[in-house]
PDB file of C-alpha atoms in Angstrom:
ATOM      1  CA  UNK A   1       0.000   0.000   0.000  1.00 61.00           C
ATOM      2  CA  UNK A   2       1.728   3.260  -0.950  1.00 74.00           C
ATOM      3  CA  UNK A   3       1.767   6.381   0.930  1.00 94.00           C
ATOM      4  CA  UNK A   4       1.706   9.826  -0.049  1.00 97.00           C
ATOM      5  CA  UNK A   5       4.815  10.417  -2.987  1.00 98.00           C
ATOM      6  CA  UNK A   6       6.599  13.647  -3.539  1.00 98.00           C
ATOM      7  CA  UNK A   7       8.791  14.610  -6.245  1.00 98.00           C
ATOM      8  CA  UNK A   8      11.258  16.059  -6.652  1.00 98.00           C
ATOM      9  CA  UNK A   9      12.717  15.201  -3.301  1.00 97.00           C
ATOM     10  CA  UNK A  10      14.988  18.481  -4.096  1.00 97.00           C
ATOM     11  CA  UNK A  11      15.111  20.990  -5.809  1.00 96.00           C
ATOM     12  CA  UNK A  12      17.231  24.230  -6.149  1.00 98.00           C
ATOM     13  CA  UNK A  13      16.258  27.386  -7.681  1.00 98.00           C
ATOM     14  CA  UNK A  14      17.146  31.059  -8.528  1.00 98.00           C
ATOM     15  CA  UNK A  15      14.529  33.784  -7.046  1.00 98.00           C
ATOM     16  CA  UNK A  16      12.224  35.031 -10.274  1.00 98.00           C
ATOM     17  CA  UNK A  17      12.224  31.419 -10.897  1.00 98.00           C
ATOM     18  CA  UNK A  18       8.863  29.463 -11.142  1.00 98.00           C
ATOM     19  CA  UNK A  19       9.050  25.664  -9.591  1.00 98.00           C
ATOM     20  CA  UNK A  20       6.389  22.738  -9.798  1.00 98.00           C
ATOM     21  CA  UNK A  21       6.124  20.261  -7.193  1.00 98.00           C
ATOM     22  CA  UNK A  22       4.278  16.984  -7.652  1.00 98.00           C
ATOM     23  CA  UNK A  23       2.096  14.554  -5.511  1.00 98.00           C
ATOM     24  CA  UNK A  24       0.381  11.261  -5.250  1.00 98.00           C
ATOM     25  CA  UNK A  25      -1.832  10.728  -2.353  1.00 97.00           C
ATOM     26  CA  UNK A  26      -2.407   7.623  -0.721  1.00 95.00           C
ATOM     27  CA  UNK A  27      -4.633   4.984  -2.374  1.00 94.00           C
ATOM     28  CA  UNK A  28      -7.838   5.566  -1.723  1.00 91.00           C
ATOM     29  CA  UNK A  29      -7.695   9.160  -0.480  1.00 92.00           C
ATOM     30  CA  UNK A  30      -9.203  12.289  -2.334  1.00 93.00           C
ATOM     31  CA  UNK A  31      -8.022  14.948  -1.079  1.00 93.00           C
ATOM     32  CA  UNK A  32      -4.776  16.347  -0.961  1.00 95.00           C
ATOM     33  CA  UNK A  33      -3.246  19.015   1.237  1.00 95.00           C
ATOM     34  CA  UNK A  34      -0.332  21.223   0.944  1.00 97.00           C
ATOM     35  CA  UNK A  35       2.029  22.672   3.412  1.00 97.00           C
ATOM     36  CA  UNK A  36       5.074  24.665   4.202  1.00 98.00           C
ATOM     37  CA  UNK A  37       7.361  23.830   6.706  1.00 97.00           C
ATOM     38  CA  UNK A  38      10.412  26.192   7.544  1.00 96.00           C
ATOM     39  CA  UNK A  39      13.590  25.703   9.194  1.00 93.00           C
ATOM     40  CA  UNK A  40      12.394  24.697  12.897  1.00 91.00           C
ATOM     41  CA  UNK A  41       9.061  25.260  12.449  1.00 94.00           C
ATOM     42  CA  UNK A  42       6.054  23.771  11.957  1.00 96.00           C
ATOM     43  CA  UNK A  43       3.964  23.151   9.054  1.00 97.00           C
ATOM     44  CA  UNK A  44       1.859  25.952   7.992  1.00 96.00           C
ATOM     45  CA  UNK A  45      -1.748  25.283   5.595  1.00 95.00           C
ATOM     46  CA  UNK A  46      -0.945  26.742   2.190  1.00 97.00           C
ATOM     47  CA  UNK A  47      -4.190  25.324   0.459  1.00 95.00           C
ATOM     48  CA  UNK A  48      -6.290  21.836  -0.055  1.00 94.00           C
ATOM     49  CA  UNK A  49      -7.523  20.824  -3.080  1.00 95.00           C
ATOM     50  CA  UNK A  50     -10.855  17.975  -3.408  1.00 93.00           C
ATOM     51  CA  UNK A  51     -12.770  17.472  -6.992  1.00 94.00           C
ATOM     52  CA  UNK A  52     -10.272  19.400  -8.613  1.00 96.00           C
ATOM     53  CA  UNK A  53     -11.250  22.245  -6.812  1.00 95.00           C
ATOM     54  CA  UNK A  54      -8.873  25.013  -4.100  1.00 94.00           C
ATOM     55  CA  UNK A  55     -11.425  24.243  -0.830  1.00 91.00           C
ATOM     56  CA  UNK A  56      -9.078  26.249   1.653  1.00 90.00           C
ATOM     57  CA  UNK A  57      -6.472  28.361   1.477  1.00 93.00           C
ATOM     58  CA  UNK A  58      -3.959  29.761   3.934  1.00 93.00           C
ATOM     59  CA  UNK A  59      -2.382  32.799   4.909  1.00 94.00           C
ATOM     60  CA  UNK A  60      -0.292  32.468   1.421  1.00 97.00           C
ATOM     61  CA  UNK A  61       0.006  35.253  -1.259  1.00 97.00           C
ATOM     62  CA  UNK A  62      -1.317  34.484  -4.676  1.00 97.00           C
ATOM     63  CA  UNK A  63       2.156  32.915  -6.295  1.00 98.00           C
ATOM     64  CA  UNK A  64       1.333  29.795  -4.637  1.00 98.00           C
ATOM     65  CA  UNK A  65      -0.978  28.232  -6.676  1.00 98.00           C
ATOM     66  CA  UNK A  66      -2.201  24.629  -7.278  1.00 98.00           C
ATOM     67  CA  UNK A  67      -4.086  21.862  -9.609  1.00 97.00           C
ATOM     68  CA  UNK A  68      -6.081  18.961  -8.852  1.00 98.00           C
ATOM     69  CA  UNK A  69      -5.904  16.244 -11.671  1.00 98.00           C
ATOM     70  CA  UNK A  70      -8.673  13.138 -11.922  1.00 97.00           C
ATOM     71  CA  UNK A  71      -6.650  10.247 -10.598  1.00 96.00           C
ATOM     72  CA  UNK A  72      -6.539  12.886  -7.445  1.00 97.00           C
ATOM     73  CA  UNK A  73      -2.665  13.585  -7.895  1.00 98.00           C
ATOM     74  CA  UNK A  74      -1.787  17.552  -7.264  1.00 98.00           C
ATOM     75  CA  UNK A  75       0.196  20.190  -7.846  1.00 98.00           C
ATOM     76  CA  UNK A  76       1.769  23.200  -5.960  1.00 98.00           C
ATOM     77  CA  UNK A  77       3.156  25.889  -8.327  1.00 98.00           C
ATOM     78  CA  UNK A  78       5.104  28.918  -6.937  1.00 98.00           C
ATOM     79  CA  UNK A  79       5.705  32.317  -9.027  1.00 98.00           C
ATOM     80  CA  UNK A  80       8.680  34.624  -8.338  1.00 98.00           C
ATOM     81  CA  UNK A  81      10.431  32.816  -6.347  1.00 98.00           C
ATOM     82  CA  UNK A  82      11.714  34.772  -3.306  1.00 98.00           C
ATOM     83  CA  UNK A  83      14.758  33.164  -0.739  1.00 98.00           C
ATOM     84  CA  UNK A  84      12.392  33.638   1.703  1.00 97.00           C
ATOM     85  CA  UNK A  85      10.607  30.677  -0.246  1.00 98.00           C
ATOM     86  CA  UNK A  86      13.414  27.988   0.898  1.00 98.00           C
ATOM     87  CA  UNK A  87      11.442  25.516   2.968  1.00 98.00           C
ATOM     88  CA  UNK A  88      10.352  21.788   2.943  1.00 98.00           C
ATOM     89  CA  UNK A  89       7.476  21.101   1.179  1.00 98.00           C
ATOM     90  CA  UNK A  90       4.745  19.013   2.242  1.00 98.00           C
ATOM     91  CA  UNK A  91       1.626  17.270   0.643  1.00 98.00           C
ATOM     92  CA  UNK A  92      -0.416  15.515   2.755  1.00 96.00           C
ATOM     93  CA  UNK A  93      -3.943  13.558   1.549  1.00 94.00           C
ATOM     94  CA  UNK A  94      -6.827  12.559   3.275  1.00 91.00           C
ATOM     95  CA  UNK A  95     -10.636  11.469   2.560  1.00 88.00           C
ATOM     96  CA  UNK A  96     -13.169  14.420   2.462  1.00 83.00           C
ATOM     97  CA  UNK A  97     -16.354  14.431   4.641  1.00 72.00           C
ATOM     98  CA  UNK A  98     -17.371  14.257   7.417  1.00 57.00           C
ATOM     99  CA  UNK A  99     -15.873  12.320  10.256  1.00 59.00           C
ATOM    100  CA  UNK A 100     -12.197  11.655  11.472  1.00 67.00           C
ATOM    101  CA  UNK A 101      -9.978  11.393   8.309  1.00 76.00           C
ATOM    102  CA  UNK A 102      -6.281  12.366   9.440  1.00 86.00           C
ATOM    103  CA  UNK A 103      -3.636  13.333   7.184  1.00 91.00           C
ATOM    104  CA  UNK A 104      -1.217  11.065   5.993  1.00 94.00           C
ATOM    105  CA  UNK A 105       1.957  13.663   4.866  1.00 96.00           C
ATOM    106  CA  UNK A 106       4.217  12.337   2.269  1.00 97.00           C
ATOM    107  CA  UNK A 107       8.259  13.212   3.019  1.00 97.00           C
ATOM    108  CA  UNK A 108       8.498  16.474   0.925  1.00 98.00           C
ATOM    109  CA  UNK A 109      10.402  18.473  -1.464  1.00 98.00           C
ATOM    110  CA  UNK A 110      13.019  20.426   0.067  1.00 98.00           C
ATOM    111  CA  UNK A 111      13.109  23.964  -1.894  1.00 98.00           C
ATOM    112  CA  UNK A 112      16.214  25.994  -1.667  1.00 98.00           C
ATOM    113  CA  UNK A 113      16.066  29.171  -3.850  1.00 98.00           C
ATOM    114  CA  UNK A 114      19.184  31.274  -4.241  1.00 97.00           C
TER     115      UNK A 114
ATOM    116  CA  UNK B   1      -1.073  35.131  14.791  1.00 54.00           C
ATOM    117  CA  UNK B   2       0.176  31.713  16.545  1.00 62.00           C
ATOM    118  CA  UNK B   3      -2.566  30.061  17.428  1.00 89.00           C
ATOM    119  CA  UNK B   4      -1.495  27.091  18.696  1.00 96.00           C
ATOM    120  CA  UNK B   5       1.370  27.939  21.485  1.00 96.00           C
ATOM    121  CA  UNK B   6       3.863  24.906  22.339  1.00 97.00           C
ATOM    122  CA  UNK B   7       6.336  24.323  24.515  1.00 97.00           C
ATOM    123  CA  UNK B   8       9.127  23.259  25.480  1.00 97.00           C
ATOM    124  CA  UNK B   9      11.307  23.656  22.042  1.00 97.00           C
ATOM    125  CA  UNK B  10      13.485  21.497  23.302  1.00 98.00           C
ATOM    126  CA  UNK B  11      13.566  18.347  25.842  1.00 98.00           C
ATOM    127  CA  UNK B  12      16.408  16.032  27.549  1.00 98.00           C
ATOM    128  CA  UNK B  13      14.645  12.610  28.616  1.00 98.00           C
ATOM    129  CA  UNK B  14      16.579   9.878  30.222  1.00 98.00           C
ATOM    130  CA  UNK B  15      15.736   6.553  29.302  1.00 98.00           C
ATOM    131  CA  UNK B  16      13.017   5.481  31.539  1.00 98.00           C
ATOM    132  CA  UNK B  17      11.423   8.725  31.698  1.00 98.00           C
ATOM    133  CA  UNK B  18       8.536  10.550  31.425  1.00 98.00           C
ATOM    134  CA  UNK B  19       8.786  13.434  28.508  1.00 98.00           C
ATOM    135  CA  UNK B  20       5.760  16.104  28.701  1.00 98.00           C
ATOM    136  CA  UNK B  21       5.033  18.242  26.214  1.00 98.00           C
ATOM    137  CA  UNK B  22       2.876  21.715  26.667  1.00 98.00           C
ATOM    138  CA  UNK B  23       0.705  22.914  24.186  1.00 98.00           C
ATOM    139  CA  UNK B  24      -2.458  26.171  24.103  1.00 98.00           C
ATOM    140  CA  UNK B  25      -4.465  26.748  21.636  1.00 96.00           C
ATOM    141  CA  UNK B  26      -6.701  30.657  21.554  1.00 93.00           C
ATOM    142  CA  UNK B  27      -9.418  29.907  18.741  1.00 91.00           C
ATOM    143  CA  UNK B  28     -12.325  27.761  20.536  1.00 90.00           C
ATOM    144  CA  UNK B  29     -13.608  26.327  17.171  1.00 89.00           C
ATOM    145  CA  UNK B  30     -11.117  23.996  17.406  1.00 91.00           C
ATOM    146  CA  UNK B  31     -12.675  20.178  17.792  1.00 88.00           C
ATOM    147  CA  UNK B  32      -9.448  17.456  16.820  1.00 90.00           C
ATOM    148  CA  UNK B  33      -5.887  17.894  18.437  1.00 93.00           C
ATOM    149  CA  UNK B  34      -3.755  15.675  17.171  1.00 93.00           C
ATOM    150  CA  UNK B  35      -0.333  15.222  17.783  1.00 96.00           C
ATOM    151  CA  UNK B  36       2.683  14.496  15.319  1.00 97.00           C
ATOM    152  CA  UNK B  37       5.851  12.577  15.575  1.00 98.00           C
ATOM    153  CA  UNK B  38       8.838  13.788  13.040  1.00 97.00           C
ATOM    154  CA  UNK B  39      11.990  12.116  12.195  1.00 96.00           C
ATOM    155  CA  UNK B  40      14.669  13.795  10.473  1.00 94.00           C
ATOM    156  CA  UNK B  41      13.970  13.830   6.734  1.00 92.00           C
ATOM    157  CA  UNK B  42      10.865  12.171   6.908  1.00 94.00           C
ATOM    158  CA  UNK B  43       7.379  14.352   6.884  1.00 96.00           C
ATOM    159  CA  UNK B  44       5.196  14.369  10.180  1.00 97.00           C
ATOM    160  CA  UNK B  45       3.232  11.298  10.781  1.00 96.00           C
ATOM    161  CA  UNK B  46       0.783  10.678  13.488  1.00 94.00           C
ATOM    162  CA  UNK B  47       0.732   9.715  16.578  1.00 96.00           C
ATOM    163  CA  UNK B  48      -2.439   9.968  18.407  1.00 95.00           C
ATOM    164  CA  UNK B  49      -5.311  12.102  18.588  1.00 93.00           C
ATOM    165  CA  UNK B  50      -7.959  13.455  20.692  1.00 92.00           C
ATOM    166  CA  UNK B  51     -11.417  15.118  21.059  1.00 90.00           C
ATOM    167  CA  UNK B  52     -12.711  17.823  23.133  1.00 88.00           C
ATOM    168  CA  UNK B  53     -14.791  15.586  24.492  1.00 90.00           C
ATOM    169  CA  UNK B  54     -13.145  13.730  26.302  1.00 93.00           C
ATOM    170  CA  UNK B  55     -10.369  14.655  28.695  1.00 95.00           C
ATOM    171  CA  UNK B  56      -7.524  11.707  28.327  1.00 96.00           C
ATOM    172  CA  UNK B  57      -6.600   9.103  25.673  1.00 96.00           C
ATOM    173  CA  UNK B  58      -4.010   6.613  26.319  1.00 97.00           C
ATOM    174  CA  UNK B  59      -2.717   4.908  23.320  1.00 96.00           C
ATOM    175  CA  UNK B  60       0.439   2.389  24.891  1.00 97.00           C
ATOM    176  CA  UNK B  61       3.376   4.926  26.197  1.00 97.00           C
ATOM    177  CA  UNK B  62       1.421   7.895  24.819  1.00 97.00           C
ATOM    178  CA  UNK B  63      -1.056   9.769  26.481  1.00 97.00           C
ATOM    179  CA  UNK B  64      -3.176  12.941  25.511  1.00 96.00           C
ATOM    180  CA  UNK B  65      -4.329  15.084  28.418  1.00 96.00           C
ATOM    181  CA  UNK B  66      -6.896  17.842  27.848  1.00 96.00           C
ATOM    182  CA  UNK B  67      -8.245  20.726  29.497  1.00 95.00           C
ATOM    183  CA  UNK B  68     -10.812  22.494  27.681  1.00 94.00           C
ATOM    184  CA  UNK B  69     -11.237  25.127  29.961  1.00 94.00           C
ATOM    185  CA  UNK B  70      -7.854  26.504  30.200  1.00 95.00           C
ATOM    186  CA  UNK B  71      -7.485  25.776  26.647  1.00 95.00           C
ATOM    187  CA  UNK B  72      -4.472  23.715  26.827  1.00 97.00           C
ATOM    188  CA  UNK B  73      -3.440  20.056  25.798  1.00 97.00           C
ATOM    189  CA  UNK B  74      -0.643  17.693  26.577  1.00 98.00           C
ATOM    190  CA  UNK B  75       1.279  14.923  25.249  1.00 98.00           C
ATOM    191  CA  UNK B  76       3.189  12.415  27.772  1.00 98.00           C
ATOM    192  CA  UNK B  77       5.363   9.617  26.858  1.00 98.00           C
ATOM    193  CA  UNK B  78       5.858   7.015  29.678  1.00 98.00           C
ATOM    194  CA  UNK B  79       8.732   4.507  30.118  1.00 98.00           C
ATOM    195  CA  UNK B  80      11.100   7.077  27.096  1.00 98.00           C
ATOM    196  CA  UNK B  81      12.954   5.095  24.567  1.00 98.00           C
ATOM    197  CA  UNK B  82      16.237   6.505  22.334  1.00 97.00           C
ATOM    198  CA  UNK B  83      13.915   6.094  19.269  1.00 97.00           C
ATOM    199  CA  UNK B  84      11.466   8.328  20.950  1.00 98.00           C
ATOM    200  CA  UNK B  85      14.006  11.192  20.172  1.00 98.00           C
ATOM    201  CA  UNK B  86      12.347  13.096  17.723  1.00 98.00           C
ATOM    202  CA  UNK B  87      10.553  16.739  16.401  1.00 98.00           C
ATOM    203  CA  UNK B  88       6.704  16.506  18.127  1.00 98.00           C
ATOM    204  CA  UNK B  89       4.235  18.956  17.364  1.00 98.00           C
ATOM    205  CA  UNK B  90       0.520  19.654  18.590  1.00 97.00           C
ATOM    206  CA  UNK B  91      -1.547  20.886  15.815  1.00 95.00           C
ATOM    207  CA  UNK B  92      -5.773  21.704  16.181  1.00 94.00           C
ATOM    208  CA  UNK B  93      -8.405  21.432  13.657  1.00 89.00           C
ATOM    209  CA  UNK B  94     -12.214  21.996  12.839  1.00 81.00           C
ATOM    210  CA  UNK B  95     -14.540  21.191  10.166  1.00 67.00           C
ATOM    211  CA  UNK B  96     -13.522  18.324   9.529  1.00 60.00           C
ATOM    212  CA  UNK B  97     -10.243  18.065  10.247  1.00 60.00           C
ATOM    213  CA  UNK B  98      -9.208  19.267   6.734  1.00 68.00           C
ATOM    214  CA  UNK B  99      -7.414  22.199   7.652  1.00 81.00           C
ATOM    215  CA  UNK B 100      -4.723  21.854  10.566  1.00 89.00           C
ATOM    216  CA  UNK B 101      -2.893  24.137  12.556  1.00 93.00           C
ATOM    217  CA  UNK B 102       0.479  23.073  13.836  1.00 96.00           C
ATOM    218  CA  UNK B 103       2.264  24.095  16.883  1.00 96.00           C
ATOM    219  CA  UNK B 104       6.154  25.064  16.526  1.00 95.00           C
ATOM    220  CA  UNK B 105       7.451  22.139  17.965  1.00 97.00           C
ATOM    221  CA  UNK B 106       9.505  20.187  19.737  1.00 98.00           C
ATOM    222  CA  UNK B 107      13.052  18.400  20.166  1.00 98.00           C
ATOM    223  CA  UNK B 108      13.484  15.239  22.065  1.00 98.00           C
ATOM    224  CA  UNK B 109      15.795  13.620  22.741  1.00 98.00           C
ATOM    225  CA  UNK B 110      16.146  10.406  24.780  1.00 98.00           C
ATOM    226  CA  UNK B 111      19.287   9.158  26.164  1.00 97.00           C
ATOM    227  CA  UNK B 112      20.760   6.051  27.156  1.00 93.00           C
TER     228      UNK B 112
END
Protein backbone atom coordinates (compact mmCIF):
# COMPACT_ATOMS: atom_id res chain seq x y z
CA UNK A 1 0.00 0.00 0.00
CA UNK A 2 1.73 3.26 -0.95
CA UNK A 3 1.77 6.38 0.93
CA UNK A 4 1.71 9.83 -0.05
CA UNK A 5 4.82 10.42 -2.99
CA UNK A 6 6.60 13.65 -3.54
CA UNK A 7 8.79 14.61 -6.24
CA UNK A 8 11.26 16.06 -6.65
CA UNK A 9 12.72 15.20 -3.30
CA UNK A 10 14.99 18.48 -4.10
CA UNK A 11 15.11 20.99 -5.81
CA UNK A 12 17.23 24.23 -6.15
CA UNK A 13 16.26 27.39 -7.68
CA UNK A 14 17.15 31.06 -8.53
CA UNK A 15 14.53 33.78 -7.05
CA UNK A 16 12.22 35.03 -10.27
CA UNK A 17 12.22 31.42 -10.90
CA UNK A 18 8.86 29.46 -11.14
CA UNK A 19 9.05 25.66 -9.59
CA UNK A 20 6.39 22.74 -9.80
CA UNK A 21 6.12 20.26 -7.19
CA UNK A 22 4.28 16.98 -7.65
CA UNK A 23 2.10 14.55 -5.51
CA UNK A 24 0.38 11.26 -5.25
CA UNK A 25 -1.83 10.73 -2.35
CA UNK A 26 -2.41 7.62 -0.72
CA UNK A 27 -4.63 4.98 -2.37
CA UNK A 28 -7.84 5.57 -1.72
CA UNK A 29 -7.69 9.16 -0.48
CA UNK A 30 -9.20 12.29 -2.33
CA UNK A 31 -8.02 14.95 -1.08
CA UNK A 32 -4.78 16.35 -0.96
CA UNK A 33 -3.25 19.01 1.24
CA UNK A 34 -0.33 21.22 0.94
CA UNK A 35 2.03 22.67 3.41
CA UNK A 36 5.07 24.67 4.20
CA UNK A 37 7.36 23.83 6.71
CA UNK A 38 10.41 26.19 7.54
CA UNK A 39 13.59 25.70 9.19
CA UNK A 40 12.39 24.70 12.90
CA UNK A 41 9.06 25.26 12.45
CA UNK A 42 6.05 23.77 11.96
CA UNK A 43 3.96 23.15 9.05
CA UNK A 44 1.86 25.95 7.99
CA UNK A 45 -1.75 25.28 5.59
CA UNK A 46 -0.94 26.74 2.19
CA UNK A 47 -4.19 25.32 0.46
CA UNK A 48 -6.29 21.84 -0.06
CA UNK A 49 -7.52 20.82 -3.08
CA UNK A 50 -10.86 17.98 -3.41
CA UNK A 51 -12.77 17.47 -6.99
CA UNK A 52 -10.27 19.40 -8.61
CA UNK A 53 -11.25 22.25 -6.81
CA UNK A 54 -8.87 25.01 -4.10
CA UNK A 55 -11.42 24.24 -0.83
CA UNK A 56 -9.08 26.25 1.65
CA UNK A 57 -6.47 28.36 1.48
CA UNK A 58 -3.96 29.76 3.93
CA UNK A 59 -2.38 32.80 4.91
CA UNK A 60 -0.29 32.47 1.42
CA UNK A 61 0.01 35.25 -1.26
CA UNK A 62 -1.32 34.48 -4.68
CA UNK A 63 2.16 32.91 -6.29
CA UNK A 64 1.33 29.79 -4.64
CA UNK A 65 -0.98 28.23 -6.68
CA UNK A 66 -2.20 24.63 -7.28
CA UNK A 67 -4.09 21.86 -9.61
CA UNK A 68 -6.08 18.96 -8.85
CA UNK A 69 -5.90 16.24 -11.67
CA UNK A 70 -8.67 13.14 -11.92
CA UNK A 71 -6.65 10.25 -10.60
CA UNK A 72 -6.54 12.89 -7.45
CA UNK A 73 -2.67 13.58 -7.89
CA UNK A 74 -1.79 17.55 -7.26
CA UNK A 75 0.20 20.19 -7.85
CA UNK A 76 1.77 23.20 -5.96
CA UNK A 77 3.16 25.89 -8.33
CA UNK A 78 5.10 28.92 -6.94
CA UNK A 79 5.71 32.32 -9.03
CA UNK A 80 8.68 34.62 -8.34
CA UNK A 81 10.43 32.82 -6.35
CA UNK A 82 11.71 34.77 -3.31
CA UNK A 83 14.76 33.16 -0.74
CA UNK A 84 12.39 33.64 1.70
CA UNK A 85 10.61 30.68 -0.25
CA UNK A 86 13.41 27.99 0.90
CA UNK A 87 11.44 25.52 2.97
CA UNK A 88 10.35 21.79 2.94
CA UNK A 89 7.48 21.10 1.18
CA UNK A 90 4.75 19.01 2.24
CA UNK A 91 1.63 17.27 0.64
CA UNK A 92 -0.42 15.52 2.75
CA UNK A 93 -3.94 13.56 1.55
CA UNK A 94 -6.83 12.56 3.27
CA UNK A 95 -10.64 11.47 2.56
CA UNK A 96 -13.17 14.42 2.46
CA UNK A 97 -16.35 14.43 4.64
CA UNK A 98 -17.37 14.26 7.42
CA UNK A 99 -15.87 12.32 10.26
CA UNK A 100 -12.20 11.65 11.47
CA UNK A 101 -9.98 11.39 8.31
CA UNK A 102 -6.28 12.37 9.44
CA UNK A 103 -3.64 13.33 7.18
CA UNK A 104 -1.22 11.06 5.99
CA UNK A 105 1.96 13.66 4.87
CA UNK A 106 4.22 12.34 2.27
CA UNK A 107 8.26 13.21 3.02
CA UNK A 108 8.50 16.47 0.92
CA UNK A 109 10.40 18.47 -1.46
CA UNK A 110 13.02 20.43 0.07
CA UNK A 111 13.11 23.96 -1.89
CA UNK A 112 16.21 25.99 -1.67
CA UNK A 113 16.07 29.17 -3.85
CA UNK A 114 19.18 31.27 -4.24
CA UNK B 1 -1.07 35.13 14.79
CA UNK B 2 0.18 31.71 16.55
CA UNK B 3 -2.57 30.06 17.43
CA UNK B 4 -1.49 27.09 18.70
CA UNK B 5 1.37 27.94 21.48
CA UNK B 6 3.86 24.91 22.34
CA UNK B 7 6.34 24.32 24.52
CA UNK B 8 9.13 23.26 25.48
CA UNK B 9 11.31 23.66 22.04
CA UNK B 10 13.48 21.50 23.30
CA UNK B 11 13.57 18.35 25.84
CA UNK B 12 16.41 16.03 27.55
CA UNK B 13 14.65 12.61 28.62
CA UNK B 14 16.58 9.88 30.22
CA UNK B 15 15.74 6.55 29.30
CA UNK B 16 13.02 5.48 31.54
CA UNK B 17 11.42 8.73 31.70
CA UNK B 18 8.54 10.55 31.42
CA UNK B 19 8.79 13.43 28.51
CA UNK B 20 5.76 16.10 28.70
CA UNK B 21 5.03 18.24 26.21
CA UNK B 22 2.88 21.72 26.67
CA UNK B 23 0.71 22.91 24.19
CA UNK B 24 -2.46 26.17 24.10
CA UNK B 25 -4.46 26.75 21.64
CA UNK B 26 -6.70 30.66 21.55
CA UNK B 27 -9.42 29.91 18.74
CA UNK B 28 -12.32 27.76 20.54
CA UNK B 29 -13.61 26.33 17.17
CA UNK B 30 -11.12 24.00 17.41
CA UNK B 31 -12.67 20.18 17.79
CA UNK B 32 -9.45 17.46 16.82
CA UNK B 33 -5.89 17.89 18.44
CA UNK B 34 -3.76 15.68 17.17
CA UNK B 35 -0.33 15.22 17.78
CA UNK B 36 2.68 14.50 15.32
CA UNK B 37 5.85 12.58 15.58
CA UNK B 38 8.84 13.79 13.04
CA UNK B 39 11.99 12.12 12.19
CA UNK B 40 14.67 13.80 10.47
CA UNK B 41 13.97 13.83 6.73
CA UNK B 42 10.87 12.17 6.91
CA UNK B 43 7.38 14.35 6.88
CA UNK B 44 5.20 14.37 10.18
CA UNK B 45 3.23 11.30 10.78
CA UNK B 46 0.78 10.68 13.49
CA UNK B 47 0.73 9.71 16.58
CA UNK B 48 -2.44 9.97 18.41
CA UNK B 49 -5.31 12.10 18.59
CA UNK B 50 -7.96 13.46 20.69
CA UNK B 51 -11.42 15.12 21.06
CA UNK B 52 -12.71 17.82 23.13
CA UNK B 53 -14.79 15.59 24.49
CA UNK B 54 -13.15 13.73 26.30
CA UNK B 55 -10.37 14.65 28.69
CA UNK B 56 -7.52 11.71 28.33
CA UNK B 57 -6.60 9.10 25.67
CA UNK B 58 -4.01 6.61 26.32
CA UNK B 59 -2.72 4.91 23.32
CA UNK B 60 0.44 2.39 24.89
CA UNK B 61 3.38 4.93 26.20
CA UNK B 62 1.42 7.90 24.82
CA UNK B 63 -1.06 9.77 26.48
CA UNK B 64 -3.18 12.94 25.51
CA UNK B 65 -4.33 15.08 28.42
CA UNK B 66 -6.90 17.84 27.85
CA UNK B 67 -8.25 20.73 29.50
CA UNK B 68 -10.81 22.49 27.68
CA UNK B 69 -11.24 25.13 29.96
CA UNK B 70 -7.85 26.50 30.20
CA UNK B 71 -7.49 25.78 26.65
CA UNK B 72 -4.47 23.72 26.83
CA UNK B 73 -3.44 20.06 25.80
CA UNK B 74 -0.64 17.69 26.58
CA UNK B 75 1.28 14.92 25.25
CA UNK B 76 3.19 12.41 27.77
CA UNK B 77 5.36 9.62 26.86
CA UNK B 78 5.86 7.02 29.68
CA UNK B 79 8.73 4.51 30.12
CA UNK B 80 11.10 7.08 27.10
CA UNK B 81 12.95 5.10 24.57
CA UNK B 82 16.24 6.51 22.33
CA UNK B 83 13.91 6.09 19.27
CA UNK B 84 11.47 8.33 20.95
CA UNK B 85 14.01 11.19 20.17
CA UNK B 86 12.35 13.10 17.72
CA UNK B 87 10.55 16.74 16.40
CA UNK B 88 6.70 16.51 18.13
CA UNK B 89 4.24 18.96 17.36
CA UNK B 90 0.52 19.65 18.59
CA UNK B 91 -1.55 20.89 15.81
CA UNK B 92 -5.77 21.70 16.18
CA UNK B 93 -8.41 21.43 13.66
CA UNK B 94 -12.21 22.00 12.84
CA UNK B 95 -14.54 21.19 10.17
CA UNK B 96 -13.52 18.32 9.53
CA UNK B 97 -10.24 18.06 10.25
CA UNK B 98 -9.21 19.27 6.73
CA UNK B 99 -7.41 22.20 7.65
CA UNK B 100 -4.72 21.85 10.57
CA UNK B 101 -2.89 24.14 12.56
CA UNK B 102 0.48 23.07 13.84
CA UNK B 103 2.26 24.10 16.88
CA UNK B 104 6.15 25.06 16.53
CA UNK B 105 7.45 22.14 17.97
CA UNK B 106 9.50 20.19 19.74
CA UNK B 107 13.05 18.40 20.17
CA UNK B 108 13.48 15.24 22.06
CA UNK B 109 15.80 13.62 22.74
CA UNK B 110 16.15 10.41 24.78
CA UNK B 111 19.29 9.16 26.16
CA UNK B 112 20.76 6.05 27.16
Amino acid sequence: DAGVTQSPTHLIKTRGQQVTLRCSPKSGHDTVSWYQQALGQGPQFIFQYYEEEERQRGNFPDRFSGHQFPNYSSELNVNALLLGDSALYLCASSTYGTGESPLHFGNGTRLTVT
Amino acid sequence: QQQVKQSPQSLIVQKGGISIINCAYENTAFDYFPWYQQFPGKGPALLIAIRPDVSEKKEGRFTISFNKSAKQFSLHIMDSQPGDSATYFCAAGSGGYQKVTFGTGTKLQVIP
